[in-house]
Tab-separated table of C-alpha atoms in Angstrom:
chain	number	residue	atom	x	y	z
U	19	MET	CA	14.503	-4.766	-8.361
U	20	ALA	CA	16.209	-5.733	-11.824
U	21	VAL	CA	16.391	-2.124	-12.938
U	22	VAL	CA	17.507	-1.045	-9.641
U	23	ILE	CA	20.436	-3.841	-9.455
U	24	ILE	CA	21.556	-2.668	-13.123
U	25	ALA	CA	21.443	0.937	-12.369
U	26	GLU	CA	23.441	0.394	-8.982
U	27	ILE	CA	25.905	-1.480	-11.052
U	28	LEU	CA	26.294	1.461	-13.399
U	29	PHE	CA	26.314	4.131	-10.527
U	30	VAL	CA	28.463	2.948	-7.626
U	31	PRO	CA	31.866	2.110	-9.452
U	32	THR	CA	31.887	5.629	-11.163
U	33	ALA	CA	30.507	7.651	-8.395
U	34	TRP	CA	32.229	5.985	-5.060
U	35	PRO	CA	35.426	7.623	-5.558
U	36	ARG	CA	33.789	10.995	-6.178
U	37	LEU	CA	31.837	10.877	-2.809
U	38	SER	CA	32.674	12.048	0.588
U	39	SER	CA	32.783	9.612	3.489
U	40	SER	CA	29.283	10.743	4.643
U	41	HIS	CA	27.803	9.958	1.558
U	42	ARG	CA	29.463	7.010	0.976
U	43	LEU	CA	28.058	5.537	4.333
U	44	ALA	CA	24.385	6.909	3.547
U	45	ALA	CA	24.747	5.374	0.131
U	46	VAL	CA	25.107	1.608	1.750
U	47	ILE	CA	22.384	2.069	4.184
U	48	ALA	CA	20.144	3.335	1.185
U	49	ILE	CA	21.141	0.625	-1.132
U	50	ALA	CA	20.872	-2.386	1.567
U	51	ILE	CA	17.581	-1.574	3.366
U	52	PRO	CA	15.442	-2.355	0.277
U	53	PHE	CA	17.011	-5.592	-0.410
U	54	ILE	CA	16.338	-6.469	3.152
U	55	THR	CA	12.904	-5.479	2.988
U	56	THR	CA	12.349	-7.384	-0.247
U	57	TYR	CA	13.865	-10.327	0.992
U	58	GLN	CA	11.613	-10.147	3.908
U	59	SER	CA	8.366	-9.716	1.752
U	60	VAL	CA	9.495	-12.495	-0.640
U	61	SER	CA	10.303	-15.190	2.159
U	62	SER	CA	7.649	-14.600	4.854
U	63	THR	CA	5.046	-17.443	5.037
U	64	SER	CA	3.471	-15.895	8.291
U	65	SER	CA	0.491	-14.689	6.571
U	66	VAL	CA	-0.355	-18.292	5.296
U	67	ILE	CA	-3.379	-19.613	7.223
U	68	THR	CA	-3.052	-23.431	7.894
U	69	GLU	CA	-4.901	-25.823	10.389
U	70	ASP	CA	-2.123	-25.414	13.019
U	71	ASN	CA	-2.549	-21.500	13.321
U	72	LEU	CA	-6.441	-21.073	12.523
U	73	ASN	CA	-7.709	-20.632	15.734
U	74	SER	CA	-5.178	-17.926	16.460
U	75	GLN	CA	-5.914	-16.234	13.128
U	76	LEU	CA	-9.861	-16.458	13.628
U	77	ARG	CA	-9.091	-14.304	16.644
U	78	HIS	CA	-7.265	-11.382	15.362
U	79	TYR	CA	-10.338	-9.687	13.899
U	80	PRO	CA	-13.956	-9.807	14.167
U	81	TYR	CA	-16.467	-10.286	11.434
U	82	ASP	CA	-17.712	-7.151	10.556
U	83	HIS	CA	-21.033	-8.623	8.780
U	84	VAL	CA	-20.523	-6.308	5.782
U	85	LEU	CA	-17.708	-7.472	4.089
U	86	PHE	CA	-16.755	-10.706	6.151
U	87	HIS	CA	-19.414	-12.727	7.513
U	88	PRO	CA	-18.907	-16.011	10.396
U	89	GLY	CA	-19.474	-19.129	8.958
U	90	LYS	CA	-17.808	-18.748	5.602
U	91	MET	CA	-15.631	-21.949	4.247
U	92	CYS	CA	-12.636	-21.991	1.913
U	93	ARG	CA	-13.599	-24.301	-0.850
U	94	THR	CA	-10.182	-25.077	-1.930
U	95	CYS	CA	-8.754	-24.789	1.776
U	96	GLN	CA	-11.666	-26.549	3.368
U	97	MET	CA	-11.081	-24.113	6.189
U	98	VAL	CA	-13.266	-21.487	8.023
U	99	LYS	CA	-12.307	-18.339	6.553
U	100	PRO	CA	-11.215	-15.636	9.159
U	101	ALA	CA	-12.153	-11.943	8.880
U	102	ARG	CA	-10.201	-10.198	6.246
U	103	SER	CA	-8.576	-13.145	4.773
U	104	LYS	CA	-8.798	-14.023	1.335
U	105	HIS	CA	-7.739	-17.476	-0.595
U	106	CYS	CA	-5.129	-16.695	-3.257
U	107	ARG	CA	-5.714	-18.693	-6.638
U	108	ILE	CA	-1.748	-17.879	-7.399
U	109	CYS	CA	-0.210	-18.993	-4.091
U	110	LYS	CA	-3.094	-21.601	-3.686
U	111	VAL	CA	-3.537	-20.543	0.055
U	112	CYS	CA	-5.696	-18.539	2.094
U	113	VAL	CA	-3.801	-15.177	3.340
U	114	ALA	CA	-4.538	-13.486	6.869
U	115	LYS	CA	-5.545	-9.852	6.364
U	116	GLN	CA	-4.849	-10.180	2.461
U	117	ASP	CA	-3.944	-6.879	0.954
U	118	HIS	CA	-2.972	-7.891	-2.703
U	119	HIS	CA	-0.750	-10.669	-4.584
U	120	CYS	CA	2.306	-8.745	-5.551
U	121	ILE	CA	4.041	-9.860	-8.868
U	122	TRP	CA	6.918	-8.082	-7.731
U	123	VAL	CA	7.797	-10.013	-4.703
U	124	MET	CA	6.214	-13.106	-6.239
U	125	ASN	CA	4.266	-13.481	-2.931
U	126	CYS	CA	0.790	-12.460	-1.398
U	127	LEU	CA	0.884	-9.670	1.097
U	128	GLY	CA	-0.888	-9.936	4.220
U	129	ARG	CA	-0.583	-9.629	8.135
U	130	GLY	CA	2.539	-11.438	8.242
U	131	ASN	CA	4.606	-9.484	5.591
U	132	TYR	CA	2.956	-6.106	4.933
U	133	VAL	CA	5.133	-3.845	7.146
U	134	TYR	CA	7.921	-5.318	4.959
U	135	PHE	CA	6.402	-4.541	1.818
U	136	ILE	CA	5.841	-0.963	2.888
U	137	GLY	CA	9.477	-0.763	4.393
U	138	MET	CA	10.407	-2.064	0.765
U	139	ILE	CA	8.564	0.723	-1.294
U	140	LEU	CA	9.619	3.472	1.389
U	141	SER	CA	12.947	2.636	1.327
U	142	LEU	CA	13.203	2.616	-2.551
U	143	ALA	CA	11.569	5.884	-2.670
U	144	ILE	CA	13.923	7.018	-0.555
U	145	LEU	CA	16.783	5.337	-2.589
U	146	LEU	CA	15.782	6.840	-5.655
U	147	SER	CA	15.319	10.034	-4.436
U	148	TYR	CA	18.760	9.984	-2.693
U	149	GLY	CA	20.117	8.831	-5.837
U	150	THR	CA	18.681	11.761	-7.919
U	151	TYR	CA	20.311	14.020	-5.321
U	152	LEU	CA	23.687	12.338	-5.567
U	153	CYS	CA	23.717	12.579	-9.517
U	154	TYR	CA	22.591	16.208	-9.384
U	155	LEU	CA	25.574	16.870	-6.725
U	156	LEU	CA	28.179	14.808	-9.139
U	157	LEU	CA	27.133	16.565	-12.440
U	158	ASP	CA	26.942	20.025	-10.549
U	159	ASP	CA	30.334	19.612	-9.207
U	160	THR	CA	31.793	18.718	-12.681
U	161	LEU	CA	30.457	21.671	-14.154
U	162	GLN	CA	31.713	23.676	-11.160
U	163	ASP	CA	35.095	22.406	-11.577
U	164	VAL	CA	34.929	22.853	-15.483
U	165	LEU	CA	33.621	26.333	-15.584
U	166	VAL	CA	34.642	28.098	-12.290
U	167	ARG	CA	37.591	26.388	-10.735
U	168	ARG	CA	39.857	26.047	-13.653
U	169	SER	CA	39.304	29.119	-15.025
U	170	ALA	CA	38.956	31.604	-11.882
U	171	GLY	CA	40.979	29.140	-9.214
U	172	MET	CA	40.089	26.876	-6.308
U	173	GLU	CA	39.051	29.363	-3.960
U	174	THR	CA	36.261	31.345	-5.878
U	175	ARG	CA	32.820	30.760	-4.246
U	176	SER	CA	30.851	32.133	-7.522
U	177	HIS	CA	28.258	29.083	-8.712
U	178	TRP	CA	29.006	28.265	-12.612
U	179	THR	CA	25.006	29.400	-13.182
U	180	VAL	CA	25.659	33.003	-12.159
U	181	GLY	CA	25.442	35.360	-15.263
U	182	ARG	CA	24.358	32.330	-17.526
U	183	THR	CA	20.800	32.503	-19.270
U	184	TYR	CA	18.498	29.370	-18.713
U	185	MET	CA	18.866	28.241	-22.334
U	186	GLN	CA	22.916	28.119	-21.606
U	187	ARG	CA	22.437	26.125	-18.344
U	188	PHE	CA	20.344	23.974	-20.133
U	189	ASP	CA	23.097	23.230	-23.050
U	190	LEU	CA	25.563	22.723	-20.108
U	191	TRP	CA	23.426	20.278	-18.262
U	192	THR	CA	22.964	18.662	-21.414
U	193	TRP	CA	26.650	18.620	-21.962
U	194	ALA	CA	27.413	17.271	-18.507
U	195	PHE	CA	24.969	14.444	-19.084
U	196	THR	CA	26.396	13.325	-22.276
U	197	GLY	CA	29.768	13.361	-20.875
U	198	ASP	CA	29.195	11.427	-18.066
U	199	VAL	CA	26.707	8.778	-19.228
U	200	ARG	CA	26.484	6.518	-16.393
U	201	ILE	CA	25.950	9.114	-13.774
U	202	GLY	CA	23.531	10.953	-16.022
U	203	SER	CA	21.399	7.979	-17.364
U	204	VAL	CA	21.167	6.714	-13.770
U	205	GLY	CA	20.220	10.155	-12.745
U	206	LEU	CA	17.148	10.492	-15.049
U	207	LEU	CA	16.228	7.166	-14.397
U	208	ALA	CA	15.899	7.677	-10.621
U	209	LEU	CA	14.340	10.984	-11.139
U	210	PHE	CA	11.549	9.658	-13.360
U	211	THR	CA	10.890	6.387	-11.326
U	212	ALA	CA	10.850	8.046	-7.503
U	213	PRO	CA	7.578	10.082	-7.851
U	214	LEU	CA	6.159	6.477	-9.002
U	215	ALA	CA	7.433	4.761	-5.516
U	216	TRP	CA	6.278	7.856	-3.631
U	217	GLY	CA	2.942	7.601	-5.081
U	218	LEU	CA	2.735	3.793	-4.494
U	219	PHE	CA	3.745	4.634	-0.796
U	220	LEU	CA	1.433	7.031	-0.230
U	221	TYR	CA	-1.495	4.969	-1.842
U	222	HIS	CA	-0.887	2.454	1.089
U	223	VAL	CA	-0.741	5.203	3.645
U	224	CYS	CA	-3.834	6.071	2.735
U	225	LEU	CA	-5.110	2.609	3.138
U	226	ILE	CA	-3.806	2.504	6.349
U	227	TRP	CA	-5.359	5.897	7.565
U	228	ALA	CA	-8.790	4.133	6.355
U	229	GLY	CA	-8.359	1.025	8.262
U	230	THR	CA	-8.581	-1.026	4.978
U	231	THR	CA	-6.475	-2.994	2.766
U	232	THR	CA	-6.340	-3.003	-1.325
U	233	ASN	CA	-8.482	-6.237	-1.170
U	234	GLU	CA	-10.855	-4.452	1.089
U	235	SER	CA	-10.988	-1.212	-0.728
U	236	PHE	CA	-12.355	-2.790	-4.133
U	237	LYS	CA	-15.266	-4.476	-1.867
U	238	TRP	CA	-16.264	-0.963	-0.386
U	239	GLU	CA	-16.361	0.501	-3.629
U	240	GLU	CA	-18.935	-2.299	-4.581
U	241	TRP	CA	-20.893	-1.400	-1.568
U	242	LYS	CA	-20.754	2.164	-2.158
U	243	GLU	CA	-22.212	1.627	-5.823
U	244	ASP	CA	-24.965	-0.621	-4.262
U	245	VAL	CA	-25.562	2.152	-1.667
U	246	ALA	CA	-25.996	4.811	-4.339
U	247	ASP	CA	-28.223	2.355	-6.555
U	248	GLY	CA	-30.307	2.138	-3.379
U	249	PHE	CA	-29.952	-1.681	-2.798
U	250	VAL	CA	-28.548	-1.492	0.748
U	251	TYR	CA	-30.627	-1.866	3.757
U	252	LYS	CA	-29.829	-1.647	7.474
U	253	ALA	CA	-31.703	-3.535	10.258
U	254	GLY	CA	-33.058	-1.158	12.957
U	255	SER	CA	-31.835	-1.314	16.418
U	256	ALA	CA	-35.173	-2.797	17.829
U	257	LYS	CA	-35.241	-5.556	15.329
U	258	PRO	CA	-33.722	-8.982	16.719
U	259	ILE	CA	-30.977	-10.365	14.525
U	260	GLU	CA	-31.062	-14.154	13.774
U	261	ARG	CA	-27.970	-15.818	13.582
U	262	GLN	CA	-27.712	-17.300	9.904
U	263	PHE	CA	-25.148	-20.116	10.976
U	264	SER	CA	-24.833	-22.834	13.335
U	265	ASP	CA	-23.438	-23.073	16.895
U	266	VAL	CA	-20.256	-24.544	15.456
U	267	ASP	CA	-19.717	-21.593	13.244
U	268	ALA	CA	-20.102	-18.943	16.324
U	269	GLU	CA	-17.991	-15.971	16.193
U	270	PRO	CA	-14.865	-16.762	18.172
U	271	GLN	CA	-13.762	-14.237	20.910
U	272	SER	CA	-11.521	-11.639	19.157
U	273	PHE	CA	-8.526	-9.432	20.588
U	274	TRP	CA	-9.837	-6.419	18.324
U	275	PRO	CA	-11.167	-3.715	20.638
U	276	LEU	CA	-14.172	-3.078	18.361
U	277	SER	CA	-17.051	-5.169	17.254
U	278	SER	CA	-19.981	-4.969	14.903
U	279	SER	CA	-23.733	-5.007	15.836
U	280	GLN	CA	-24.817	-3.631	12.244
U	281	ARG	CA	-26.392	-6.142	9.802
U	282	LEU	CA	-26.835	-5.065	6.073
U	283	VAL	CA	-28.719	-6.824	3.440
U	284	ASN	CA	-28.023	-6.306	-0.197
U	285	LYS	CA	-31.100	-6.394	-2.381
U	286	VAL	CA	-29.310	-6.231	-5.800
U	287	SER	CA	-31.556	-7.227	-8.758
U	288	GLN	CA	-32.137	-6.468	-12.596
U	289	GLN	CA	-34.985	-4.477	-11.715
U	290	PRO	CA	-34.540	-0.510	-10.980
U	291	TRP	CA	-35.631	0.594	-7.415
U	292	ARG	CA	-39.289	1.133	-6.573
U	293	ARG	CA	-40.717	2.818	-3.542
U	294	GLU	CA	-43.066	-0.705	-2.871
U	295	ASP	CA	-39.509	-2.469	-2.571
U	296	ASP	CA	-38.660	0.293	0.342
U	297	LEU	CA	-41.729	0.129	2.099
U	298	ASP	CA	-41.590	-3.800	2.161
U	299	MET	CA	-38.090	-3.669	3.625
U	300	GLN	CA	-39.369	-0.918	6.114
U	301	ARG	CA	-42.186	-3.107	7.464
U	302	THR	CA	-39.950	-6.011	8.075
U	303	GLY	CA	-37.773	-3.663	10.501
U	304	TRP	CA	-35.081	-2.703	7.724
U	305	THR	CA	-34.162	0.958	6.539
U	306	ARG	CA	-32.396	1.944	3.503
U	307	VAL	CA	-29.202	3.222	3.760
U	308	LEU	CA	-28.586	6.514	2.109
U	309	SER	CA	-25.013	7.027	2.477
U	310	MET	CA	-21.357	5.274	3.472
U	311	LYS	CA	-21.495	7.141	6.472
U	312	GLU	CA	-24.145	4.890	8.065
U	313	VAL	CA	-21.908	2.072	7.572
U	314	ASP	CA	-19.321	1.221	10.115
U	315	ASN	CA	-15.675	-0.009	9.275
U	316	ILE	CA	-14.983	-1.474	12.621
U	317	TYR	CA	-11.288	-2.141	11.155
U	318	ASP	CA	-10.710	1.469	11.380
U	319	LEU	CA	-9.020	2.294	14.734
U	320	GLY	CA	-7.829	5.825	13.662
U	321	PHE	CA	-4.612	6.304	11.904
U	322	MET	CA	-1.796	5.824	14.963
U	323	ASN	CA	-3.598	2.562	15.916
U	324	ASN	CA	-4.022	1.373	12.208
U	325	LEU	CA	-0.195	2.101	11.941
U	326	ARG	CA	0.436	-0.307	15.137
U	327	ASP	CA	-1.695	-3.425	13.919
U	328	ILE	CA	0.538	-3.619	10.491
U	329	PHE	CA	3.517	-4.211	12.804
U	330	HIS	CA	1.779	-7.285	14.185
U	331	THR	CA	3.147	-9.903	11.981
U	332	SER	CA	1.990	-13.088	13.764
């Protein structure tokens, strides 16, 4: 945000008198929203799991018995870990539906403030794109004024690029950039950084579409590798599942519309897979998972429902 602030300090005083009233209003809105969403991302603590809100946090999501298992305790916070939560070593707290710890907002992004983070990167991407467009308009207007209006009169409709080669246009754009350094430098900065902001935004859109988080996506990649190596087995439908935790740690009733009946076991070892291992597992009611398509992600309700879920901040 420091780079954005410096760019705005350079751009606004120079560009403001040359902008139309509609662009001034749009610029104020485009500049304000990233600061508002950044403040909300930084200041929000509603993702932090405490003894007071632990019971409600436990009911937001069920355990899928793949990435998250009931009865797991956070050794630091000394509390039961709700599904999709993670302890942050930097913030020193457990975070509900933790996505990642963001160094840019100096806070963990989770259930309570992830939507503000999405708003921040989207509004920042729009601001950078709009800033690029404004810089183009101002420099283009300068060239139009110098090359056309002053020589052919104010009523001409001809654009300054007409009749000029690409090299001539490039030379004239270079002259415009060097003649208006503040507008030119801010325009180039916005032009080269806007794709980065849009790329980050689209990455998180893909996570929402897949019904996962950054933290969970790393876990799924590990399972994918183990499935490919032949180490993952799934309990057959007829096999009774014995609870591996006490009644005290039983899963609370969740508000989530899906629940998990799948049980996976990971037989990772230093030895390569042997057919005898596969037969031993099958005799005890387990079958080897051949593809991640056999594994259910109960947190994926479809893009629109996943999108609605990120707006639940409490």
